[in-house]
Coordinates of C-alpha atoms and ligand atoms in Angstrom, one line a residue:
X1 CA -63.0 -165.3 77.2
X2 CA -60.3 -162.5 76.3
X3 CA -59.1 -166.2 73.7
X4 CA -57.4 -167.3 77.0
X5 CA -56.4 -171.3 76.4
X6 CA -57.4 -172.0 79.7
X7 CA -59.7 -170.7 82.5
X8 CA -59.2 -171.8 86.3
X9 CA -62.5 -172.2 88.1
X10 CA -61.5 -171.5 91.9
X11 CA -63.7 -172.4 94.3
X12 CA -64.3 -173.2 98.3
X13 CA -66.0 -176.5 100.2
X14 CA -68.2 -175.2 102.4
X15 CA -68.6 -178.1 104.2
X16 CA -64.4 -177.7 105.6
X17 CA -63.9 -173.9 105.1
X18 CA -64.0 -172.0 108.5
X19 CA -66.2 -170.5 110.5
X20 CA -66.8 -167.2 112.1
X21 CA -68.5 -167.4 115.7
X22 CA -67.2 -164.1 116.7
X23 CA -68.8 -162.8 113.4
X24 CA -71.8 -160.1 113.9
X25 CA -73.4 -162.9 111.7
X26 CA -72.8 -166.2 113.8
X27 CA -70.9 -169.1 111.9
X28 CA -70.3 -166.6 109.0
X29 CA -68.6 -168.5 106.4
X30 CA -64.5 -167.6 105.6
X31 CA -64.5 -169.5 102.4
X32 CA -65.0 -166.8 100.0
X33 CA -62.2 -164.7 101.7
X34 CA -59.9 -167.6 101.5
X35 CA -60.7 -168.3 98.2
X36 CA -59.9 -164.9 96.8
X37 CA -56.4 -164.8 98.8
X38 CA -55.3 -167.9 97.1
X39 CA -56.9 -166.2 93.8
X40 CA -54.6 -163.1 94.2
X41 CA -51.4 -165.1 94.8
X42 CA -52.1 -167.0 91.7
X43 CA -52.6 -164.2 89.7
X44 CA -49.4 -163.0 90.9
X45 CA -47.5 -166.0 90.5
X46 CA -48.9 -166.4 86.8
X47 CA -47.4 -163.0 86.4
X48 CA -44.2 -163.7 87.9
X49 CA -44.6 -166.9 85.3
X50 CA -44.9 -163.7 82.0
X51 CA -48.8 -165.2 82.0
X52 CA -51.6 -162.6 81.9
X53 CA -54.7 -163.4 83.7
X54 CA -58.3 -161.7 84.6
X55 CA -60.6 -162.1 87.5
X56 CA -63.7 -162.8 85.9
X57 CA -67.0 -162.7 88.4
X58 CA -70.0 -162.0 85.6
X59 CA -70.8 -165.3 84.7
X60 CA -73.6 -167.6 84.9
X61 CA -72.8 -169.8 88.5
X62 CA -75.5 -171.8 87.7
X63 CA -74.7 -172.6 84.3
X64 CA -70.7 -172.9 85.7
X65 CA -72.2 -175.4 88.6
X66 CA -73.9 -177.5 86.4
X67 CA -71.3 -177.9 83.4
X68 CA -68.6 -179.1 86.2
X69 CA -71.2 -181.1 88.1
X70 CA -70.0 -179.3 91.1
X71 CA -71.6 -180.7 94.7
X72 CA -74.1 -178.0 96.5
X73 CA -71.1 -177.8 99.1
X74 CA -68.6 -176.7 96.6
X75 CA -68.7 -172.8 95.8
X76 CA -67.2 -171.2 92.7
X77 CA -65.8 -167.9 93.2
X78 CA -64.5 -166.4 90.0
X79 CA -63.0 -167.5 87.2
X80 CA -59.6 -167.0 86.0
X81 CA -58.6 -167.0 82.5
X82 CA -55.3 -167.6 82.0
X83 CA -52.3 -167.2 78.9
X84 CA -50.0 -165.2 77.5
X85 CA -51.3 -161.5 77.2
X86 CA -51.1 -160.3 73.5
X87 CA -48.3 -157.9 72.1
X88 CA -50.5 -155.6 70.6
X89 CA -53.1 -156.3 73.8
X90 CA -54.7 -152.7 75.2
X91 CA -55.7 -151.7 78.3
X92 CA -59.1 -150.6 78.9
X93 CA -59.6 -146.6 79.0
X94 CA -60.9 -147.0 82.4
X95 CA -57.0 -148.6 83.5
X96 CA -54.8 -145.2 84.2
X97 CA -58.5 -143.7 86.0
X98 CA -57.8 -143.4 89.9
X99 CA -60.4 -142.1 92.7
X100 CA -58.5 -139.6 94.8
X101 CA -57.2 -141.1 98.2
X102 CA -59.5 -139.3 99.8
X103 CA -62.8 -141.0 98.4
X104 CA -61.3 -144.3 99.1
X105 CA -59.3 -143.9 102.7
X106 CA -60.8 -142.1 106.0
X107 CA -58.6 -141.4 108.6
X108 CA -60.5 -142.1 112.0
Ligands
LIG201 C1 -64.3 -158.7 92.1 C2 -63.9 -158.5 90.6 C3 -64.7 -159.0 89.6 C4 -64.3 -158.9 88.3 N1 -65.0 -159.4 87.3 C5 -64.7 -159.2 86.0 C6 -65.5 -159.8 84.9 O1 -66.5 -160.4 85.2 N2 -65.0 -159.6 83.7 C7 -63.9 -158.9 83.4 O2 -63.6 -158.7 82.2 N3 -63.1 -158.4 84.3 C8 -63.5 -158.5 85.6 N4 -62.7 -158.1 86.6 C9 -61.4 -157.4 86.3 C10 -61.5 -156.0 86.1 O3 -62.3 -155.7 85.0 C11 -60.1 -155.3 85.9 O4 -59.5 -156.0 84.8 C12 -59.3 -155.5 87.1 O5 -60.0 -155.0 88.2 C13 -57.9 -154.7 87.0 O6 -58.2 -153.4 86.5 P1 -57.0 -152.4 86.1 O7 -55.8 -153.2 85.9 O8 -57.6 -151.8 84.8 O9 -56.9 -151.4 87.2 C14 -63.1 -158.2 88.0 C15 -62.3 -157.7 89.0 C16 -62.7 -157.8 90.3 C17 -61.8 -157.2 91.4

């Protein structure tokens, strides 16, 4: 994907991650929250590194689970492509586009 060399599959154990009891859903796994804040400091240490990367969620899990043999306890979360962006690399049209603050953040 995007010719990266290498793609890092990251991905929570369900069986150690922690859980919610206060949650309006009882026991509510944290896993997939944990798993993206290790994600986004990744990201942003690869870029501190010079090394592009892209969070990639539309892929086939099941596919994904059963090329990497993965245990019905381990849960991919996305997958992150990873290398050295290309010089002459462009970003998408939809990039600069911006919802005004005020479809995104209400004031209470
Ligand atoms: C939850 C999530 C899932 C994403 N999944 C994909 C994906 O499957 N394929 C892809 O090319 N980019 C994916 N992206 C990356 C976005 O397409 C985009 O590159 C990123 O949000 C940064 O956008 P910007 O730098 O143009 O603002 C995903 C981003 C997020 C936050």
């Amino acid at each position: 994907m995007f010719h990266a060399p290498q793609a890092l599959l990251v991905c929570y154990d369900e069986n150690i991650c922690w859980k919610n009891h206060k949650h309006e859903e009882d026991g509510h796994s944290a896993g997939e929250m944990d798993a993206t804040i290790v994600l986004t400091h990744m990201m942003l240490q690869a870029w501190e590194l010079g090394i592009g990367s892209c969070w990639v969620c539309s892929f086939d899990f099941k596919a994904t689970r059963q090329l990497f043999n993965l245990l019905p306890n381990i849960k991919p979360v996305a997958l992150m492509p990873i290398g050295y962006a290309a010089p002459d690399g462009v970003a998408s049209d939809r990039h600069p586009k911006r919802k005004p603050l005020a479809e995104t953040v209400h004031y209470l």
